Short mmCIF file of C-alpha atoms and ligand atoms in Angstrom, two decimals:
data_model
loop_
_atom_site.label_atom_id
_atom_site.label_comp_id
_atom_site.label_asym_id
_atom_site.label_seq_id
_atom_site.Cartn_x
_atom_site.Cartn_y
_atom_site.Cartn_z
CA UNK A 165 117.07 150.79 110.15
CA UNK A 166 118.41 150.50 106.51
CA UNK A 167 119.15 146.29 107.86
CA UNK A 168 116.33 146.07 109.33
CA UNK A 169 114.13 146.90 105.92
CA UNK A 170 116.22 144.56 103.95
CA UNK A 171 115.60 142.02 106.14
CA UNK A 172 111.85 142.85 106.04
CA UNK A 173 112.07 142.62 102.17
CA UNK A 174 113.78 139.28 102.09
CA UNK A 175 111.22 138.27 103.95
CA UNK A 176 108.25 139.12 102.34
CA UNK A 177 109.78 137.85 99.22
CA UNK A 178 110.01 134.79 100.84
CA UNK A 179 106.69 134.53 101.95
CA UNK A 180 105.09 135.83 98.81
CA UNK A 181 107.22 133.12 97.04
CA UNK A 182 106.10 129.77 99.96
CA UNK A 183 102.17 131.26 99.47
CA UNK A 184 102.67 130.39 95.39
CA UNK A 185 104.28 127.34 96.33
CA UNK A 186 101.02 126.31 98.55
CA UNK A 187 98.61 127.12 95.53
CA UNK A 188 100.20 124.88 93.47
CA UNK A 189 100.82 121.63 95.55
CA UNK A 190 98.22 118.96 94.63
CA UNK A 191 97.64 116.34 97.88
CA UNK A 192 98.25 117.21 101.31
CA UNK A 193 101.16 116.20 102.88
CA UNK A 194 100.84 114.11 105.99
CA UNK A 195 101.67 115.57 109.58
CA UNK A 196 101.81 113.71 112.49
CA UNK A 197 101.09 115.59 115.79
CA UNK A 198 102.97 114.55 118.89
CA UNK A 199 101.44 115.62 122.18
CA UNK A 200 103.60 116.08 125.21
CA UNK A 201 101.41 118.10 126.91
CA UNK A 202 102.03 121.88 128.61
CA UNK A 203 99.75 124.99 128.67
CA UNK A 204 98.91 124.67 125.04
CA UNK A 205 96.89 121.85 126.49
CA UNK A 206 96.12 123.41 129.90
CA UNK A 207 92.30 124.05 130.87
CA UNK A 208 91.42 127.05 133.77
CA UNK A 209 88.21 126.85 135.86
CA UNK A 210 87.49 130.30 133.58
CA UNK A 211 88.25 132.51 130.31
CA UNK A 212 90.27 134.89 132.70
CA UNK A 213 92.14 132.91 135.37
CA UNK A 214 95.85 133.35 135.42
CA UNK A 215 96.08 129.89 137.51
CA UNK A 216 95.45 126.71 135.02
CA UNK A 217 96.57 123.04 135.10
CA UNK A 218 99.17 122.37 132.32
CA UNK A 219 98.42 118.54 130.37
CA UNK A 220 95.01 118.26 130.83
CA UNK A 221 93.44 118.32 127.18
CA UNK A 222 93.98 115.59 124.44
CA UNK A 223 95.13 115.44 121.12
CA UNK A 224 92.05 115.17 119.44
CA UNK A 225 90.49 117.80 121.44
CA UNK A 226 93.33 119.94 120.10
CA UNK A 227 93.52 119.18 117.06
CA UNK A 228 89.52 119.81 116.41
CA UNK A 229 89.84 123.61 118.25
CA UNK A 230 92.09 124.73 115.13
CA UNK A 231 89.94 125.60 112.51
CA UNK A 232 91.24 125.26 108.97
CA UNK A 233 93.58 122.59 109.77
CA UNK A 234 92.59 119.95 108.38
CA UNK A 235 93.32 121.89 104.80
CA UNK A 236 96.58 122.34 105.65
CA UNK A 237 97.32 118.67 105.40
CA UNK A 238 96.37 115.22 106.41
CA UNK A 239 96.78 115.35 109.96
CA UNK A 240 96.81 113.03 112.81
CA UNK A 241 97.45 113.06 116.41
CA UNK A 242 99.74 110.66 118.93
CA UNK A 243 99.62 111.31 122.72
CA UNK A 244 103.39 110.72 123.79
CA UNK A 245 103.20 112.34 127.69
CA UNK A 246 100.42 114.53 129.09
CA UNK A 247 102.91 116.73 131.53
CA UNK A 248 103.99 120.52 132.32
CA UNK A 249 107.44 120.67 130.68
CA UNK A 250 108.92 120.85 134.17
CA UNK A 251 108.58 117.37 134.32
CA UNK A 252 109.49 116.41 130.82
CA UNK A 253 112.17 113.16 131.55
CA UNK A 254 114.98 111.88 130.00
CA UNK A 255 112.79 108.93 129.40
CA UNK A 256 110.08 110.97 127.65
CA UNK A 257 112.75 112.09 125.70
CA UNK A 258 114.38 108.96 124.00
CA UNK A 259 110.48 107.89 123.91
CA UNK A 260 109.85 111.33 121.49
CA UNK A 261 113.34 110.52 119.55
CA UNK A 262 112.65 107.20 119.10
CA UNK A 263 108.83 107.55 117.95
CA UNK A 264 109.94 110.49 115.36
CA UNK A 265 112.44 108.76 113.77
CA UNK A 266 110.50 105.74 113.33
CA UNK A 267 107.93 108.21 111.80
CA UNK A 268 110.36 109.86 109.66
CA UNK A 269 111.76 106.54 108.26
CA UNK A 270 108.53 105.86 106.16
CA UNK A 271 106.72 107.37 103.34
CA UNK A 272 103.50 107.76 105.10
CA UNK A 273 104.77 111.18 107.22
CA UNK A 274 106.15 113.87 105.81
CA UNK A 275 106.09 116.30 109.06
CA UNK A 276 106.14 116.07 112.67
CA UNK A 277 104.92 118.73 115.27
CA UNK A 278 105.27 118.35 118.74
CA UNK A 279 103.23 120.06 121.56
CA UNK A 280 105.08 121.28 124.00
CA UNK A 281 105.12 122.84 127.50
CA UNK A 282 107.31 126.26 126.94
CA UNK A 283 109.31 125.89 130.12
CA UNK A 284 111.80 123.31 128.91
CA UNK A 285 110.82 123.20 125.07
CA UNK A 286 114.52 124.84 124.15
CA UNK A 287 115.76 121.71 125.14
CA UNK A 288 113.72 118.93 123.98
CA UNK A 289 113.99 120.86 120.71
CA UNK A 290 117.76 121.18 121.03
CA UNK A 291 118.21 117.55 122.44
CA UNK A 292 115.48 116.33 119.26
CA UNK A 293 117.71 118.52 116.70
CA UNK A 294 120.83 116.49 117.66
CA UNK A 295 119.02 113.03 117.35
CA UNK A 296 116.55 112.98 115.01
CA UNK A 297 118.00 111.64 111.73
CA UNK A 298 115.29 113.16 108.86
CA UNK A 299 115.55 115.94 106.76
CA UNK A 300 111.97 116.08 107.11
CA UNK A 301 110.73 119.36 109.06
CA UNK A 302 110.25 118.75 113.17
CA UNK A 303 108.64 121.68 114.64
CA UNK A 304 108.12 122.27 118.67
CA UNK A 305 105.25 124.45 119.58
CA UNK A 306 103.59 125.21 122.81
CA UNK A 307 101.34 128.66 124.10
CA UNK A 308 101.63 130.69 127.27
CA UNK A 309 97.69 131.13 127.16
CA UNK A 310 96.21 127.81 128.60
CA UNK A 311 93.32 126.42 126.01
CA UNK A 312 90.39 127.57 127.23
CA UNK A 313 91.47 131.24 127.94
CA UNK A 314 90.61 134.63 126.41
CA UNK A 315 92.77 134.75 123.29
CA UNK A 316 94.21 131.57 123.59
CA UNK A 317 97.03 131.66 121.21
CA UNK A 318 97.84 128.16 121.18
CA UNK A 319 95.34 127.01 118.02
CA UNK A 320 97.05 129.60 115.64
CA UNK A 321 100.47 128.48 117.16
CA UNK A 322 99.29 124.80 116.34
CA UNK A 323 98.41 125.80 112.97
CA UNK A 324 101.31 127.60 111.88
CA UNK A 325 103.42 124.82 113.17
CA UNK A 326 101.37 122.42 110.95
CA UNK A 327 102.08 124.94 107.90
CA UNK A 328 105.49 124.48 108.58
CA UNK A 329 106.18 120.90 109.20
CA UNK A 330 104.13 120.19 105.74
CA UNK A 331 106.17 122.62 103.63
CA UNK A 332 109.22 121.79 101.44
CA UNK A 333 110.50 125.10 102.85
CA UNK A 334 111.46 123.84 105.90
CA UNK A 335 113.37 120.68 104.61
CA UNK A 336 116.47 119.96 105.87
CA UNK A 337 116.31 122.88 108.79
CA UNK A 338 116.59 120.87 111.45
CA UNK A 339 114.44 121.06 114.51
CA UNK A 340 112.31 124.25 114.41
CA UNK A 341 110.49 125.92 117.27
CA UNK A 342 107.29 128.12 116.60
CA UNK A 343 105.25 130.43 118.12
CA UNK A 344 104.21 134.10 118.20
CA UNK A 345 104.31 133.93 114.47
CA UNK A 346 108.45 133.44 114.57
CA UNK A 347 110.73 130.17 113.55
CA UNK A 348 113.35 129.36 115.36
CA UNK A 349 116.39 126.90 115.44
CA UNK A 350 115.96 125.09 118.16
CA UNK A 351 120.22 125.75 118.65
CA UNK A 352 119.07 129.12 119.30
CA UNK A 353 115.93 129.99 120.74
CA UNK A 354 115.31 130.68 125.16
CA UNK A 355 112.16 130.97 126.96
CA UNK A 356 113.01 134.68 127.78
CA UNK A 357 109.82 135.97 129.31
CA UNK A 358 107.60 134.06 132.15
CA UNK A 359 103.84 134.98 130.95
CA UNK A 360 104.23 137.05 127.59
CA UNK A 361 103.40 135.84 124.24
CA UNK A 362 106.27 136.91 122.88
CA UNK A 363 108.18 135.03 125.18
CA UNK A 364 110.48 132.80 122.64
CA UNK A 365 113.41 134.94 121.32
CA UNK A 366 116.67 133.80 119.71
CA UNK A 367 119.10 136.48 121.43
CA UNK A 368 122.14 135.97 119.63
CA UNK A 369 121.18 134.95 115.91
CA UNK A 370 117.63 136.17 115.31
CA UNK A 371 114.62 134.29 113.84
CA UNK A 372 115.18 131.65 111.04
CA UNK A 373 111.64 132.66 109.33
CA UNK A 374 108.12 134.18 110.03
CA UNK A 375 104.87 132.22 109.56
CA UNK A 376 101.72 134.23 109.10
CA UNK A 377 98.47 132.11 108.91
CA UNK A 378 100.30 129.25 107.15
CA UNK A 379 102.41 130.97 104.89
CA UNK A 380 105.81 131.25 105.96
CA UNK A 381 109.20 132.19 104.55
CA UNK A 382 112.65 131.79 105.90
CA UNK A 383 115.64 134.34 105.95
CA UNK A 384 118.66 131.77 107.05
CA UNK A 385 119.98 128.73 107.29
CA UNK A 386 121.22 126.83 111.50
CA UNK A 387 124.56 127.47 111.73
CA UNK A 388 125.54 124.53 113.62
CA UNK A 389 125.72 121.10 112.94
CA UNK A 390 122.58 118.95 113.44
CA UNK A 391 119.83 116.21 112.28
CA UNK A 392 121.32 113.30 109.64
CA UNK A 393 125.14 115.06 110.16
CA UNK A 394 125.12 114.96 114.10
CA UNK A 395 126.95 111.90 115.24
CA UNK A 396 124.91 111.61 117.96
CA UNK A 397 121.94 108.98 118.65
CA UNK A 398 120.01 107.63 121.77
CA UNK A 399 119.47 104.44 119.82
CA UNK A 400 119.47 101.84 121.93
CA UNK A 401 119.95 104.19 124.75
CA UNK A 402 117.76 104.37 127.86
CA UNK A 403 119.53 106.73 129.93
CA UNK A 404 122.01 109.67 129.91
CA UNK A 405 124.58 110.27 132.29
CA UNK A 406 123.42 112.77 134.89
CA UNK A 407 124.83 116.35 134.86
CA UNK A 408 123.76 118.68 136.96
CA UNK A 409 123.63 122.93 136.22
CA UNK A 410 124.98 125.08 139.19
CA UNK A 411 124.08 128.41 139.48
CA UNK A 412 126.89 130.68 140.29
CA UNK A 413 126.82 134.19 142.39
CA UNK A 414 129.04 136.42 144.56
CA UNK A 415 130.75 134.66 146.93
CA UNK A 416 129.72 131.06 145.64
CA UNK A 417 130.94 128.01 147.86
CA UNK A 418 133.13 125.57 145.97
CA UNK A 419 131.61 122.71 148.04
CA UNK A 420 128.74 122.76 145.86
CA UNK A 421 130.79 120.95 143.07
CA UNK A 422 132.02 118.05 145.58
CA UNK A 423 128.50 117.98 146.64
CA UNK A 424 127.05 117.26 143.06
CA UNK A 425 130.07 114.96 142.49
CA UNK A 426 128.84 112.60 145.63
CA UNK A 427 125.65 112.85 143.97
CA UNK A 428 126.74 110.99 141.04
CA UNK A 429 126.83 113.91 138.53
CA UNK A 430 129.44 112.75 135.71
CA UNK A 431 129.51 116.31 134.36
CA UNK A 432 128.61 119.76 135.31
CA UNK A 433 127.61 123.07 133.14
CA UNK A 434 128.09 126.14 135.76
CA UNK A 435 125.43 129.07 134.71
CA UNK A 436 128.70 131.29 135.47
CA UNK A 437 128.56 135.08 135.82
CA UNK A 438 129.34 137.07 132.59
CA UNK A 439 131.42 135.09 130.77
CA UNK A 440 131.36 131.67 132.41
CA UNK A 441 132.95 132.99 135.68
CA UNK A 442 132.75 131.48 139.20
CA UNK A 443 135.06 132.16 142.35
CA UNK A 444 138.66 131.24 142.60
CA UNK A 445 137.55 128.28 145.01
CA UNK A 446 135.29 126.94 142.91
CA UNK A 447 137.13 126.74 139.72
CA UNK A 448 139.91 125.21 142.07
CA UNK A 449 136.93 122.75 143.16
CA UNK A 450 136.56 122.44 139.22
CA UNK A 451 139.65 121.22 138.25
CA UNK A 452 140.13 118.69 141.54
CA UNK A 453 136.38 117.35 139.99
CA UNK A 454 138.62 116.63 136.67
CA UNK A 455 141.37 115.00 138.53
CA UNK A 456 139.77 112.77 140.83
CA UNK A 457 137.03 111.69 139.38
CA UNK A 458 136.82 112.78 135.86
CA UNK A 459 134.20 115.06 135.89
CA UNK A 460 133.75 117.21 133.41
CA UNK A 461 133.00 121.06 134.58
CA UNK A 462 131.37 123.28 131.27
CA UNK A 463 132.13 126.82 132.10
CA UNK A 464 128.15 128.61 130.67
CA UNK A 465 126.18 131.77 131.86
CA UNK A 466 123.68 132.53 133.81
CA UNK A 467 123.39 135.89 131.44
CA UNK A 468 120.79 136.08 129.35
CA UNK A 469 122.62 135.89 126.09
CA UNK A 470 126.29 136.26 124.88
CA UNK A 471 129.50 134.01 124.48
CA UNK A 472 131.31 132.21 127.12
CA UNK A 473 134.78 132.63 125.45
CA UNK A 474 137.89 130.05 126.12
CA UNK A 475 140.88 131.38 127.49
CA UNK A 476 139.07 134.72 128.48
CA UNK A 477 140.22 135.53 132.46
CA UNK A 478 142.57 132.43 132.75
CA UNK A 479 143.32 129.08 130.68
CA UNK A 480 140.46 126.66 130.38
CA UNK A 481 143.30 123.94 130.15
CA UNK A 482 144.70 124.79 133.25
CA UNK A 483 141.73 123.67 135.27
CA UNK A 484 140.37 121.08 133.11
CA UNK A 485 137.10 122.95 131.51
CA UNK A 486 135.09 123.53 128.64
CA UNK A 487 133.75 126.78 127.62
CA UNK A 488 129.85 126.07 126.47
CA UNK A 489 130.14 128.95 123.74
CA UNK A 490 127.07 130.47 123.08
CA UNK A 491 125.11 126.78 124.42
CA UNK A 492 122.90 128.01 127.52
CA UNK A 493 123.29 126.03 130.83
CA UNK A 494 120.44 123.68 129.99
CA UNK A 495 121.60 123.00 126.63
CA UNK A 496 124.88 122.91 127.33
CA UNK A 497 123.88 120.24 129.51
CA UNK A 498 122.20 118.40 126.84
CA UNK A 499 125.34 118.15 124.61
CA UNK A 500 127.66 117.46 128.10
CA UNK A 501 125.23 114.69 128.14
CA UNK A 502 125.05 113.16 124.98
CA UNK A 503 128.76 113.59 124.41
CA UNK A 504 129.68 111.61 128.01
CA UNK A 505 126.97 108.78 126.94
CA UNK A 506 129.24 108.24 123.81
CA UNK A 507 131.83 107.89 125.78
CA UNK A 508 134.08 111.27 124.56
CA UNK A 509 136.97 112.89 126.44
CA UNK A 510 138.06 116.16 127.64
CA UNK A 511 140.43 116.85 124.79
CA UNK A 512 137.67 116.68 122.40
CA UNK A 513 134.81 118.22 123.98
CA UNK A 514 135.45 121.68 123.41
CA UNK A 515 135.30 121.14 119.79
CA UNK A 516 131.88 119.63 120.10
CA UNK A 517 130.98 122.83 121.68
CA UNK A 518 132.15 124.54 118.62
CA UNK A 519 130.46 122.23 116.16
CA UNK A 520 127.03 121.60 118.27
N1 LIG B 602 104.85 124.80 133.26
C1 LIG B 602 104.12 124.79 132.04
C2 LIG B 602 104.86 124.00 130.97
O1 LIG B 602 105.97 124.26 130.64
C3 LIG B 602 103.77 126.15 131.70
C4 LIG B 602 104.42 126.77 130.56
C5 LIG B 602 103.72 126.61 129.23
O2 LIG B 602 103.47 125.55 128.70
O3 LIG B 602 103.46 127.68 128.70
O4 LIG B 602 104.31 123.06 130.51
#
């Protein structure tokens, strides 16, 4: 309780100290809004419908249904994709990477937001936050109300996001994701819920700040490596390797991993149970993977939150894998990804996990 209030008063402090900061700036910064699509711009044949069509609205459209924005800063508005985040691509990412840094590079943007379906936003906002070389604020947003329903949340979502991306505050914090009034690191954060507002939650480290009609305050800095320091880039990329996630559960068949190594899969992440566990026979099947064909195998969890610890029910080394940390099985396939594409080995990939 006693925590809890401090951390209340540090951030009230903090948001009583951005709002001052706001008064005083003369000129509005300039934030460019990059549209992916997703519920936020989802239409339903009515105010009450619980079915919708994710992508269907445009960036202007958006951008006009958020009142107040335009006072916020100079804003402007850059259709990249117009797709549910289910079928966010590889592709659509480089295209997003590639567009933002080019953006970041000049003088004439100070902030980028990008609109996002919620479903796989974690990971374009973790994959972004390991390529995009700026100090300048990125912030992901998205809603789990589709734009023309009762209390559609997605305007105030947009607008806080805009707050954010045009404050000095949020310099040099890597890629951010906001709704529900929360910040997160995009390192952190998980789609936890399937419907609820409140869906985006950063189990294991907590919020990195609170926005509250455009003023906004942080309490902590990421704690992993990221943005200008990450050695990683997709320039001049226009693929990834392909690893695949496998689910694990009692009595899980090892063939699965020779089946996703036929498929081509360079590396796998394993949503283990607890901590990164699978069957006997599969880790067996996980260390011939290594052996014969080089396949990486990233021991993660299909838990909702928690480590996956090395050397916790046998040695990692002894079967050739990686434990993912606290990385989630689709990020952890992001970073198995971007580290294979740079061509790095076994004997340094566990590190990565460490430092990523
Ligand atoms: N499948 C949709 C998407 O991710 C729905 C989730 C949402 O945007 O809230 O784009």
């Amino acid at each position: 309780m006693k925590l809890l209030n401090m951390k209340m008063m540090v951030f009230l402090m903090a948001v009583t100290l951005t709002a001052v900061g706001f008064t005083q700036e003369t000129g509005l910064p300039n934030v460019k809004i990059l549209a992916t699509g997703g519920t936020i711009a989802g239409s339903a044949s009515s105010a009450t419908s619980s079915s919708y069509a994710a992508g269907q609205v445009g960036i202007q459209t958006m951008i006009n249904a958020v009142p107040g924005i335009k006072e916020l800063a100079n804003v402007s508005g850059e259709q990249i994709s117009n797709v549910g985040s289910q079928d966010i691509s590889i592709v659509i990412w480089i295209k997003l990477a590639n567009r933002i840094n080019e953006l970041l590079a000049t003088d004439d943007v100070d902030g980028i937001v990008v609109t996002h379906g919620t479903d796989t936003q974690e990971e374009t906002a973790y994959f972004l936050s390991l390529v995009v070389k700026s100090d300048k604020p990125v912030v992901t947003t998205g809603s789990m109300r589709s734009s023309t329903s009762i209390s559609a949340e997605g305007p105030l979502n947009l607008y806080n996001s805009v707050a954010i991306a045009a404050s000095k505050e949020a310099q040099g914090k890597g890629v951010m994701v906001s709704l529900n009034d929360q910040i997160h690191s995009a390192r952190d954060v998980s789609k936890m819920n399937t419907t609820n507002v409140g869906s985006f939650v950063s189990p294991i480290k907590g919020i990195m700040g609170g926005v509250f009609y455009g003023r906004l305050g942080f309490f902590r800095e990421p704690t992993t490596r990221f943005g200008k320091s990450s050695e990683f880039s997709v320039e001049g990329k226009t693929s990834l390797p392909r690893v695949d996630i496998i689910y694990a559960y009692a009595d899980m068949s090892p063939d699965l991993i020779d089946m996703h190594v036929k498929a081509g899969a360079k590396g796998i992440v394993i949503a283990g149970v607890g901590n990164g566990n699978m069957t006997d026979e599969t880790l067996k099947a996980a260390k011939e993977a290594y052996e014969k064909h080089g396949v990486i195998v990233v021991r993660s969890t299909r838990a909702a939150t928690g480590w996956v610890l090395r050397d916790n029910e046998f040695k990692d080394d002894d079967f050739y894998t990686i434990a993912s940390h606290d990385l989630n099985p689709a990020k952890a396939r992001i970073l198995l990804m971007l580290s294979l594409a740079d061509g790095k080995k076994l004997p340094e990939m566990q590190e990565l996990f460490y430092t990523y």
